[in-house]
XYZ file of C-alpha atoms in Angstrom:
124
model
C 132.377 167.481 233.166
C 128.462 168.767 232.589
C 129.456 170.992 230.095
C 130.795 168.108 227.925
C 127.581 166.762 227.804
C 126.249 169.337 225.858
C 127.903 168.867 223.064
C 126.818 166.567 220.269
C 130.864 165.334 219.524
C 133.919 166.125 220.964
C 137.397 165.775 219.822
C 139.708 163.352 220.621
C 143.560 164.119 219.630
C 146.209 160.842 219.646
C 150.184 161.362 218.960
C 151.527 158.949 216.374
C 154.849 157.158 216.658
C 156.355 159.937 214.925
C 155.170 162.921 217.031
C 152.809 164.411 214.645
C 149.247 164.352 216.475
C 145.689 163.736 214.417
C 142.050 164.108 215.406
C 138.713 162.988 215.399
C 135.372 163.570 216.435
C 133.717 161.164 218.597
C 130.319 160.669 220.571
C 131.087 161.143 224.460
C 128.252 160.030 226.978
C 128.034 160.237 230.689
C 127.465 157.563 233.238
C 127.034 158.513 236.648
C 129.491 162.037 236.225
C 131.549 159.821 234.375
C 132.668 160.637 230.314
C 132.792 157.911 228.196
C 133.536 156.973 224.407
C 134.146 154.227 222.090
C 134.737 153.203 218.529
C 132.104 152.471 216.118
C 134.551 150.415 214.080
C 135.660 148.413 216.592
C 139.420 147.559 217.504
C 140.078 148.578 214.109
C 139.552 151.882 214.749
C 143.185 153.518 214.386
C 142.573 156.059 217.233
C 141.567 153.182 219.808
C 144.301 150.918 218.809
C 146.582 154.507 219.637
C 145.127 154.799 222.966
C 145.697 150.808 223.742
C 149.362 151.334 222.837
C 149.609 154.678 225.155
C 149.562 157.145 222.872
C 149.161 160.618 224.200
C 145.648 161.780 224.273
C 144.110 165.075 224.208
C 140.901 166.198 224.357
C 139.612 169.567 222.641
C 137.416 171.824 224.693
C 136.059 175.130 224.170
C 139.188 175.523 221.838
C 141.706 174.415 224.111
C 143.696 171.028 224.029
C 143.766 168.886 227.186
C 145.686 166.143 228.335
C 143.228 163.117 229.373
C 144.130 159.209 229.982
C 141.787 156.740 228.579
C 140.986 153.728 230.142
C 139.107 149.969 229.025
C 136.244 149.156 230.937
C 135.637 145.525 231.451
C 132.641 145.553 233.296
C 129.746 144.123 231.314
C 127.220 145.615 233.150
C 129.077 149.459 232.899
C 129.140 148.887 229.427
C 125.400 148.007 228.949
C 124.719 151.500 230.538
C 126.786 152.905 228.115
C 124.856 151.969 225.458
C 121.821 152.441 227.339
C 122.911 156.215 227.503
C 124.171 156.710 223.645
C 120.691 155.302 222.830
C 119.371 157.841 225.282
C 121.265 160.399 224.025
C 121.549 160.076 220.107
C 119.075 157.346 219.156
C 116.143 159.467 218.309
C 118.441 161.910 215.613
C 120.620 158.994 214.509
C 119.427 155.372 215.261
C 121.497 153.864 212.178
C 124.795 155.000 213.817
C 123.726 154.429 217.229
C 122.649 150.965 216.633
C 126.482 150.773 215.180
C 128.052 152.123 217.860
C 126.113 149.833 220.523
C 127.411 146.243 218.418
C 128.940 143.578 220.578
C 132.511 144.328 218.585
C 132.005 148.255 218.988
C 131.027 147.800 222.351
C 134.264 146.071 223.679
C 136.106 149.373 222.621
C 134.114 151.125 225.772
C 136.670 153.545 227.485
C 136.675 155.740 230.331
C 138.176 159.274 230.149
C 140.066 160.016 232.970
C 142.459 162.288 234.443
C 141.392 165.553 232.168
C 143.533 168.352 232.503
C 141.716 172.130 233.365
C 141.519 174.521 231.179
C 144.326 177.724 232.105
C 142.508 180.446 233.631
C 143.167 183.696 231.234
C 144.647 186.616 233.462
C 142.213 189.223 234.479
């Protein structure tokens, strides 16, 4: 999960009702070895309200697609260190956005990702 870390966004991929799949980059922080995003809109972000009604999620990594499950987190003292660590991590480059993404509304969209899928090994 490190290696996720380094990058400055990542990209999340839902599936719509109808199959066809869209994307969008997102700011990704770590907690204790744990990933975790949320919406800057709020719960009118299109991609959370996706992931709330169990659309498929993918995650794009080094090029490759992976499955991943999303999941709330209620905990308000979890979520505090969340936005503890996207001030750590992006407030100095952008504090506008991060002060955004750390709102009481954008803050209840905190989710964990969870259950990533690995990457296929390429044949030697």
């Amino acid at each position: 999960m490190n290696t996720l870390m380094d990058h400055t966004e990542i990209i999340l991929w839902t599936r719509h009702p109808d199959g066809r799949w869209s994307a969008r980059p997102l700011w990704m922080v770590l907690v204790d070895d744990q990933a975790y995003v949320r919406s800057a809109f709020g719960r009118r972000s299109a991609w959370y309200r996706q992931v709330l009604g169990q659309a498929d999620a993918q995650i794009e990594v080094a090029g490759a697609r992976l499955p991943l499950a999303l999941r709330p987190v209620t905990d308000p003292g979890l979520v505090q260190r969340v936005s503890d660590a996207y001030r750590a991590k992006y407030g100095l480059s952008w504090p506008g956005p991060v002060e955004s993404i750390n709102t009481s509304e954008a803050a209840t969209t905190t989710m964990r990702l969870t259950e990533i899928g690995q990457v296929p090994q390429l044949p030697a």
